[in-house]
Short mmCIF file of C-alpha atoms in Angstrom, two decimals:
data_model
loop_
_atom_site.label_atom_id
_atom_site.label_comp_id
_atom_site.label_asym_id
_atom_site.label_seq_id
_atom_site.Cartn_x
_atom_site.Cartn_y
_atom_site.Cartn_z
CA MET A 5 74.77 75.26 63.84
CA THR A 6 73.47 77.23 66.75
CA VAL A 7 75.46 75.20 69.26
CA PHE A 8 78.71 75.27 67.38
CA PRO A 9 79.69 78.94 67.75
CA CYS A 10 79.05 78.63 71.44
CA LYS A 11 81.60 75.91 71.84
CA PRO A 12 84.76 77.94 71.36
CA ALA A 13 83.30 80.64 73.60
CA LEU A 14 82.61 78.08 76.27
CA LEU A 15 86.03 76.64 75.87
CA ILE A 16 87.58 80.05 76.11
CA ALA A 17 85.53 80.79 79.19
CA LEU A 18 86.58 77.52 80.76
CA ALA A 19 90.19 78.15 79.86
CA LEU A 20 89.93 81.61 81.37
CA ILE A 21 88.56 80.30 84.63
CA ALA A 22 91.18 77.58 84.77
CA GLY A 23 93.89 80.05 83.83
CA THR A 24 93.08 82.99 86.05
CA ALA A 25 93.13 81.19 89.38
CA PRO A 26 96.83 80.38 89.33
CA ALA A 27 97.55 83.64 87.52
CA ARG A 28 95.92 85.67 90.25
CA ALA A 29 97.61 83.65 93.00
CA GLN A 30 100.89 84.24 91.24
CA SER A 31 100.44 87.98 91.15
CA ASN A 32 99.29 87.98 94.77
CA VAL A 33 102.48 86.20 95.77
CA ALA A 34 104.57 88.70 93.86
CA ALA A 35 102.63 91.61 95.36
CA GLY A 36 102.99 90.04 98.80
CA GLU A 37 106.74 89.73 98.41
CA LYS A 38 106.96 93.33 97.29
CA LEU A 39 104.92 94.50 100.29
CA ALA A 40 106.93 92.38 102.70
CA PHE A 41 110.23 93.81 101.45
CA ASP A 42 109.09 97.42 100.97
CA ARG A 43 110.58 99.63 103.69
CA GLY A 44 107.55 101.85 103.77
CA LYS A 45 105.13 98.94 104.07
CA GLY A 46 105.79 95.56 105.68
CA ASN A 47 109.50 96.10 106.07
CA CYS A 48 109.59 92.57 107.45
CA LEU A 49 113.31 92.32 106.64
CA THR A 50 113.97 94.74 109.47
CA CYS A 51 113.53 91.79 111.80
CA HIS A 52 113.32 88.57 109.75
CA VAL A 53 115.59 86.67 107.42
CA ILE A 54 113.48 85.98 104.32
CA LYS A 55 114.70 84.17 101.21
CA GLY A 56 115.41 86.71 98.47
CA GLY A 57 115.66 89.74 100.78
CA ASP A 58 118.76 91.83 101.50
CA LEU A 59 120.12 93.13 104.81
CA PRO A 60 117.82 91.24 107.15
CA GLY A 61 117.72 91.90 110.89
CA THR A 62 117.78 89.22 113.59
CA ILE A 63 115.05 90.30 115.99
CA GLY A 64 112.47 87.77 114.78
CA PRO A 65 112.90 84.15 113.64
CA GLU A 66 113.79 83.34 110.04
CA LEU A 67 110.60 83.03 108.01
CA LYS A 68 110.81 79.61 106.35
CA ASP A 69 108.80 76.39 106.11
CA ILE A 70 105.84 78.57 106.95
CA LYS A 71 103.22 76.32 105.43
CA ALA A 72 104.37 73.41 107.57
CA LYS A 73 104.39 75.51 110.72
CA TYR A 74 101.16 77.39 110.05
CA PRO A 75 98.93 75.31 107.77
CA ASP A 76 96.02 77.56 108.74
CA ARG A 77 96.28 80.85 106.85
CA ASP A 78 94.00 82.57 109.36
CA GLU A 79 96.65 82.09 111.97
CA LEU A 80 99.25 83.76 109.78
CA PHE A 81 96.84 86.57 109.05
CA ALA A 82 96.33 87.03 112.80
CA ILE A 83 100.09 87.14 113.49
CA ILE A 84 100.57 89.92 110.97
CA PHE A 85 97.39 91.72 111.91
CA ASP A 86 98.28 91.95 115.61
CA GLU A 87 100.91 89.69 117.13
CA THR A 88 100.47 91.36 120.54
CA LYS A 89 97.32 89.22 120.86
CA ARG A 90 99.50 86.08 121.01
CA ASN A 91 102.41 87.70 122.78
CA PRO A 92 101.79 91.03 124.52
CA GLN A 93 105.56 91.60 124.81
CA THR A 94 106.33 91.06 121.14
CA MET A 95 108.44 93.53 119.17
CA MET A 96 106.43 92.79 116.05
CA PRO A 97 104.30 95.79 115.08
CA PRO A 98 100.52 95.27 114.88
CA PHE A 99 100.38 95.86 111.13
CA GLY A 100 96.61 95.45 110.77
CA ARG A 101 95.44 97.02 114.03
CA ASN A 102 97.64 100.09 113.51
CA ARG A 103 96.74 100.31 109.83
CA ILE A 104 100.22 99.99 108.48
CA LEU A 105 98.80 97.39 106.06
CA THR A 106 95.26 96.85 104.78
CA GLU A 107 93.58 93.46 105.05
CA GLN A 108 94.10 92.96 101.34
CA GLU A 109 97.79 93.69 101.70
CA ILE A 110 98.09 91.29 104.62
CA ASN A 111 96.36 88.61 102.55
CA ALA A 112 98.89 89.09 99.77
CA ILE A 113 101.74 88.76 102.27
CA VAL A 114 100.17 85.60 103.65
CA ASP A 115 100.10 84.16 100.12
CA PHE A 116 103.77 85.01 99.78
CA LEU A 117 104.68 83.54 103.19
CA GLN A 118 103.01 80.28 102.24
CA THR A 119 105.51 79.86 99.41
CA LEU A 120 108.47 80.06 101.80
CA MET B 30 71.70 85.35 166.00
CA LYS B 31 73.65 88.00 167.79
CA GLN B 32 76.68 85.80 167.82
CA ARG B 33 76.38 85.23 164.09
CA ALA B 34 76.25 88.97 163.51
CA THR B 35 79.40 89.49 165.51
CA VAL B 36 81.16 86.76 163.59
CA LEU B 37 80.06 88.35 160.37
CA LEU B 38 81.13 91.74 161.56
CA GLY B 39 84.36 90.27 162.82
CA SER B 40 85.14 88.62 159.52
CA ALA B 41 84.22 91.78 157.69
CA PHE B 42 86.71 93.57 159.87
CA VAL B 43 89.37 90.96 159.15
CA ALA B 44 88.65 91.26 155.45
CA LEU B 45 88.91 95.02 155.65
CA ALA B 46 92.15 94.79 157.56
CA ALA B 47 93.49 92.35 155.00
CA LEU B 48 92.46 94.70 152.24
CA ALA B 49 94.13 97.63 153.92
CA PHE B 50 97.19 95.53 154.46
CA ALA B 51 97.22 94.40 150.83
CA ALA B 52 96.78 98.00 149.75
CA THR B 53 99.76 99.23 151.74
CA ARG B 54 101.74 96.33 150.41
CA VAL B 55 100.87 97.25 146.85
CA ILE B 56 101.80 100.84 147.53
CA ALA B 57 105.05 99.71 149.09
CA ALA B 58 105.85 97.57 146.07
CA ASP B 59 104.96 100.42 143.71
CA LYS B 60 106.88 103.05 145.61
CA VAL B 61 109.72 104.33 143.51
CA ASP B 62 112.96 102.98 144.84
CA PRO B 63 115.63 104.17 142.41
CA VAL B 64 118.44 102.40 144.26
CA ALA B 65 116.76 99.00 143.95
CA ASP B 66 115.66 99.92 140.43
CA ALA B 67 119.18 100.67 139.25
CA LYS B 68 120.49 97.49 140.78
CA ALA B 69 117.83 95.36 139.10
CA PHE B 70 118.37 97.19 135.82
CA GLN B 71 122.12 96.58 135.86
CA ASN B 72 121.73 92.95 136.92
CA PHE B 73 119.35 92.32 134.05
CA PHE B 74 122.08 93.26 131.57
CA PHE B 75 124.91 91.61 133.51
CA GLN B 76 122.96 88.36 133.47
CA LYS B 77 121.83 88.64 129.88
CA PHE B 78 125.41 89.24 128.73
CA PRO B 79 127.61 87.40 131.21
CA ASN B 80 130.65 87.71 128.94
CA VAL B 81 130.56 91.48 128.63
CA LYS B 82 132.78 93.25 131.16
CA HIS B 83 130.66 95.64 133.16
CA GLU B 84 132.60 98.73 132.11
CA ASP B 85 132.27 97.70 128.45
CA PHE B 86 128.52 98.29 128.36
CA VAL B 87 129.26 101.96 127.78
CA ASN B 88 130.43 101.25 124.24
CA GLY B 89 126.97 100.80 122.79
CA PRO B 90 126.64 98.30 119.98
CA TYR B 91 130.37 97.62 120.17
CA SER B 92 129.97 95.98 123.55
CA MET B 93 127.71 93.29 122.15
CA ASN B 94 130.22 90.86 120.65
CA GLU B 95 133.89 90.29 119.95
CA ASP B 96 133.67 91.24 116.27
CA MET B 97 132.02 94.50 117.13
CA LYS B 98 134.54 95.12 119.87
CA ARG B 99 137.40 94.67 117.42
CA GLN B 100 135.76 97.16 115.07
CA TRP B 101 135.53 99.62 117.93
CA GLN B 102 139.16 99.23 118.90
CA GLU B 103 140.18 99.81 115.28
CA LYS B 104 138.04 102.94 115.13
CA GLU B 105 139.59 104.31 118.30
CA GLU B 106 142.99 104.39 116.60
CA PHE B 107 141.86 107.13 114.23
CA PRO B 108 138.80 108.45 115.98
CA PRO B 109 136.41 110.19 113.59
CA TYR B 110 135.25 112.51 116.37
CA GLU B 111 138.66 114.11 116.67
CA PHE B 112 137.71 117.18 114.63
CA ALA B 113 134.76 117.77 116.95
CA LEU B 114 136.98 117.40 119.98
CA ASP B 115 139.42 119.98 118.66
CA ALA B 116 136.61 122.35 117.75
CA GLY B 117 135.04 121.88 121.19
CA LYS B 118 138.25 122.62 123.01
CA GLU B 119 138.75 125.76 120.98
CA MET B 120 135.17 126.92 121.56
CA PHE B 121 135.45 126.18 125.25
CA SER B 122 138.44 128.41 125.71
CA THR B 123 137.31 131.26 123.45
CA PRO B 124 135.73 134.08 125.51
CA PHE B 125 132.19 135.30 124.81
CA LYS B 126 131.76 138.91 123.68
CA ASN B 127 131.50 139.93 127.34
CA GLY B 128 134.88 138.36 128.11
CA LYS B 129 133.54 135.45 130.15
CA THR B 130 133.89 131.78 129.14
CA TYR B 131 132.00 128.52 129.56
CA ALA B 132 134.35 127.73 132.42
CA ASP B 133 132.69 130.51 134.44
CA CYS B 134 129.32 128.74 134.28
CA PHE B 135 130.37 125.32 135.57
CA PRO B 136 131.83 123.75 138.69
CA ASN B 137 135.55 123.02 138.32
CA GLY B 138 135.67 125.22 135.24
CA GLY B 139 133.67 122.58 133.35
CA ILE B 140 136.52 120.07 133.36
CA GLY B 141 135.86 116.47 134.41
CA ILE B 142 132.23 117.01 135.38
CA ARG B 143 130.26 115.22 132.64
CA GLN B 144 129.44 112.33 135.03
CA ASN B 145 127.30 114.67 137.16
CA TYR B 146 124.84 115.46 134.35
CA PRO B 147 121.93 115.57 134.23
CA TYR B 148 121.22 116.80 137.73
CA PHE B 149 117.99 117.75 139.45
CA ASP B 150 117.80 121.49 140.06
CA GLU B 151 115.81 121.99 143.24
CA LYS B 152 115.29 125.69 142.57
CA GLU B 153 113.76 125.09 139.15
CA GLY B 154 112.17 121.81 140.20
CA LYS B 155 113.37 120.18 136.99
CA VAL B 156 116.12 118.09 135.44
CA VAL B 157 119.00 120.03 133.89
CA THR B 158 121.05 118.26 131.23
CA LEU B 159 124.52 119.23 130.09
CA GLU B 160 123.22 120.46 126.73
CA LEU B 161 120.65 122.63 128.47
CA ALA B 162 123.23 124.00 130.93
CA LEU B 163 125.52 124.91 128.02
CA ASN B 164 122.84 126.89 126.25
CA ARG B 165 121.80 128.59 129.48
CA CYS B 166 125.42 129.58 129.95
CA ARG B 167 125.45 131.10 126.48
CA GLU B 168 122.21 132.99 127.02
CA ALA B 169 123.29 134.25 130.45
CA ASN B 170 126.29 135.75 128.70
CA GLY B 171 124.35 137.38 125.91
CA GLU B 172 125.02 134.76 123.24
CA ALA B 173 122.38 133.07 121.09
CA PRO B 174 121.70 129.43 122.03
CA TYR B 175 122.96 126.64 119.76
CA SER B 176 120.75 124.10 118.05
CA TYR B 177 120.52 121.01 120.25
CA VAL B 178 120.96 118.67 117.32
CA LYS B 179 123.84 120.27 115.43
CA ASP B 180 127.63 120.26 115.39
CA GLU B 181 128.42 123.11 117.80
CA MET B 182 126.55 121.51 120.68
CA ALA B 183 128.09 118.14 119.85
CA SER B 184 131.58 119.65 119.83
CA LEU B 185 131.13 121.28 123.23
CA THR B 186 129.71 118.16 124.86
CA ALA B 187 132.37 116.02 123.15
CA TYR B 188 135.10 118.07 124.77
CA MET B 189 133.42 118.03 128.18
CA ALA B 190 132.90 114.25 127.98
CA TYR B 191 136.50 113.73 126.94
CA THR B 192 137.84 115.53 129.99
CA SER B 193 135.67 113.21 132.10
CA ARG B 194 136.53 109.89 130.48
CA GLY B 195 136.74 107.01 132.93
CA LYS B 196 134.88 108.83 135.69
CA PRO B 197 131.95 106.78 136.96
CA MET B 198 128.50 108.17 136.21
CA ASP B 199 127.33 109.80 139.41
CA ILE B 200 123.74 110.99 139.21
CA LYS B 201 121.98 112.05 142.39
CA ILE B 202 118.31 111.99 143.21
CA PRO B 203 117.89 114.56 145.98
CA ASP B 204 115.35 114.04 148.73
CA ASP B 205 112.68 115.98 146.88
CA PRO B 206 109.42 114.43 145.68
CA ARG B 207 109.74 116.33 142.40
CA ALA B 208 113.09 114.67 141.70
CA LEU B 209 111.60 111.26 142.30
CA ALA B 210 108.67 112.18 140.08
CA ALA B 211 111.04 113.25 137.29
CA TYR B 212 112.89 109.96 137.54
CA GLU B 213 109.63 108.02 137.50
CA ASN B 214 108.33 110.03 134.55
CA GLY B 215 111.49 109.32 132.55
CA LYS B 216 111.21 105.66 133.34
CA ARG B 217 107.56 105.61 132.28
CA TYR B 218 108.38 107.31 128.99
CA PHE B 219 111.16 104.81 128.35
CA TYR B 220 108.88 101.80 128.80
CA THR B 221 105.74 103.15 127.11
CA ARG B 222 104.94 101.89 123.63
CA ARG B 223 104.05 104.54 121.09
CA GLY B 224 103.63 105.33 117.42
CA GLN B 225 102.35 103.29 114.55
CA MET B 226 105.02 100.65 115.15
CA ASN B 227 104.08 100.27 118.80
CA PHE B 228 107.68 100.34 120.04
CA SER B 229 108.93 101.62 123.36
CA CYS B 230 112.55 102.64 123.85
CA ALA B 231 112.81 99.42 125.85
CA SER B 232 111.57 97.28 122.93
CA CYS B 233 114.82 98.01 121.15
CA HIS B 234 117.32 98.73 123.91
CA VAL B 235 116.19 96.36 126.69
CA GLN B 236 114.43 93.54 124.84
CA SER B 237 116.72 93.33 121.82
CA PRO B 238 120.24 94.68 122.44
CA GLY B 239 122.81 92.81 120.38
CA GLU B 240 120.18 91.90 117.78
CA ARG B 241 120.34 93.46 114.36
CA ILE B 242 117.55 95.69 113.14
CA ARG B 243 118.28 95.62 109.42
CA ALA B 244 122.06 96.12 109.42
CA GLU B 245 122.34 97.98 112.73
CA THR B 246 123.26 96.29 115.99
CA LEU B 247 121.15 97.59 118.86
CA ALA B 248 122.94 99.13 121.84
CA PRO B 249 122.00 98.02 125.35
CA ALA B 250 120.13 100.59 127.45
CA LEU B 251 122.67 100.16 130.24
CA GLY B 252 125.27 102.91 129.85
CA ILE B 253 123.64 104.07 126.62
CA LEU B 254 124.34 107.75 127.37
CA ASN B 255 127.88 107.36 128.71
CA ALA B 256 129.34 107.61 125.20
CA MET B 257 127.35 110.62 124.05
CA PRO B 258 127.86 112.57 121.88
CA ILE B 259 128.67 110.14 119.07
CA TYR B 260 130.10 110.28 115.59
CA ARG B 261 128.03 108.18 113.21
CA SER B 262 129.21 107.28 109.73
CA GLU B 263 125.54 107.16 108.74
CA TRP B 264 125.23 110.82 109.76
CA SER B 265 128.73 111.59 108.45
CA GLY B 266 128.97 113.72 111.53
CA MET B 267 128.38 114.09 115.23
CA GLY B 268 125.12 113.69 117.08
CA THR B 269 124.07 114.91 120.50
CA THR B 270 121.85 113.03 122.93
CA SER B 271 118.99 115.23 121.73
CA ARG B 272 119.63 114.25 118.12
CA ARG B 273 119.68 110.55 119.01
CA PHE B 274 116.40 110.71 120.94
CA VAL B 275 114.66 112.56 118.12
CA THR B 276 116.06 110.13 115.53
CA CYS B 277 114.99 107.04 117.46
CA ASN B 278 111.49 108.41 117.82
CA SER B 279 111.07 109.48 114.21
CA GLN B 280 112.69 106.41 112.68
CA THR B 281 110.04 104.32 114.35
CA ARG B 282 107.27 106.59 113.10
CA ALA B 283 106.56 108.02 116.53
CA VAL B 284 106.22 111.76 116.88
CA PRO B 285 109.48 113.07 118.32
CA LEU B 286 109.40 115.59 121.15
CA GLU B 287 111.14 118.94 121.16
CA PRO B 288 114.81 118.55 122.10
CA GLN B 289 115.20 119.28 125.81
CA SER B 290 111.48 119.01 126.46
CA ASP B 291 110.71 118.04 130.06
CA GLU B 292 110.04 114.47 129.04
CA TYR B 293 113.34 113.97 127.20
CA ARG B 294 115.14 115.55 130.14
CA ASP B 295 113.46 113.03 132.44
CA VAL B 296 114.38 110.11 130.16
CA GLU B 297 117.97 111.26 130.27
CA TYR B 298 117.79 111.47 134.06
CA PHE B 299 116.43 107.93 134.31
CA LEU B 300 118.92 106.39 131.84
CA SER B 301 121.87 108.16 133.44
CA TYR B 302 120.87 107.27 136.98
CA VAL B 303 120.58 103.55 136.23
CA ALA B 304 124.07 103.74 134.67
CA ASN B 305 125.60 105.04 137.92
CA GLY B 306 129.04 103.56 138.48
CA LEU B 307 129.76 102.94 134.79
CA PRO B 308 132.51 105.09 133.27
CA ILE B 309 132.03 108.03 130.92
CA SER B 310 133.34 106.94 127.50
CA GLY B 311 132.30 109.83 125.29
CA PRO B 312 132.69 111.00 122.69
CA GLY B 313 131.91 107.76 120.88
CA ALA B 314 132.22 106.55 117.30
CA ARG B 315 129.59 104.35 115.68
CA PRO B 316 129.32 102.53 112.36
#
């Protein structure tokens, strides 16, 4: 009798844990896409073709098959944070170093890039 | 012992001499040589775009591929800058309140002289652009100066460019250390990264001409001022060189300078000098 009422609660808790992980990832991906496309934020379309985005520029390479090319998300984070570290001549703005995007925002964009 | 000391001293001397030699060599390499500079600058673009005729570089984004070139030729049939040209001609020939005209302020009555601007004024010790000279002419004759970024200035420079079409850019750097310093300063500004986006002028117009930034095709830095002023559909109007500099700076979230500030004047000097030999094509029309 004392155990029984706990069971549904436990189940609910378990279901919540199981459910929130993908739910949060989902919303991070959506937020990342929004940030990447937003002209006042990432504005990545200025230079990159990205699936789902309008009027892309051609300065950078098309962003696709990202997970295959950069399996390590830290590397992606670093590219967005400050690509001049890898390539001092790059056109790509140092989004993290120059505080155009916060670390949290960059993480969301990384989540989005990994779906491309 | 003594011998060793001499050897040591001797090698120290050699090292010093080598150092001095290296130092002079570095200085020699660093010394501003605008003639060599301009040649290297032009060759960079000629090699990067072997299919673009040299005189076509003055057509900005339209020089970058055949499609763009066709668009340009179509535009030239009904040029959108025509109203500015007419207005400029009218303004140019209308006397000031004191009876004088713009023609009185310029060599050859202001006709066919666009290719000589900007020039280095040895009395003032600074670069004088055409826009600046026009406003000085107005002020010398008791008229209020025009805004550097608005239609009147664009109309005047459009007319002056038009009477100079086809004439090769012919910018001089007089034998005056201040002229060389102005050139060097303009060059430094052009290549220095700035603003939140960390772009230099060269990021867009040397590294990426012909590429699209969003929907806009980037013009090459070579001959980039030969077509000024320009009509832009995006502006639904004309823009002066000043307006374009300010716009490029602010669109990339860098703080723009005052129009006709010393630094912008120097940038114009640098960009015009390295375009020497390429024809004036202004006024231009852009998408």
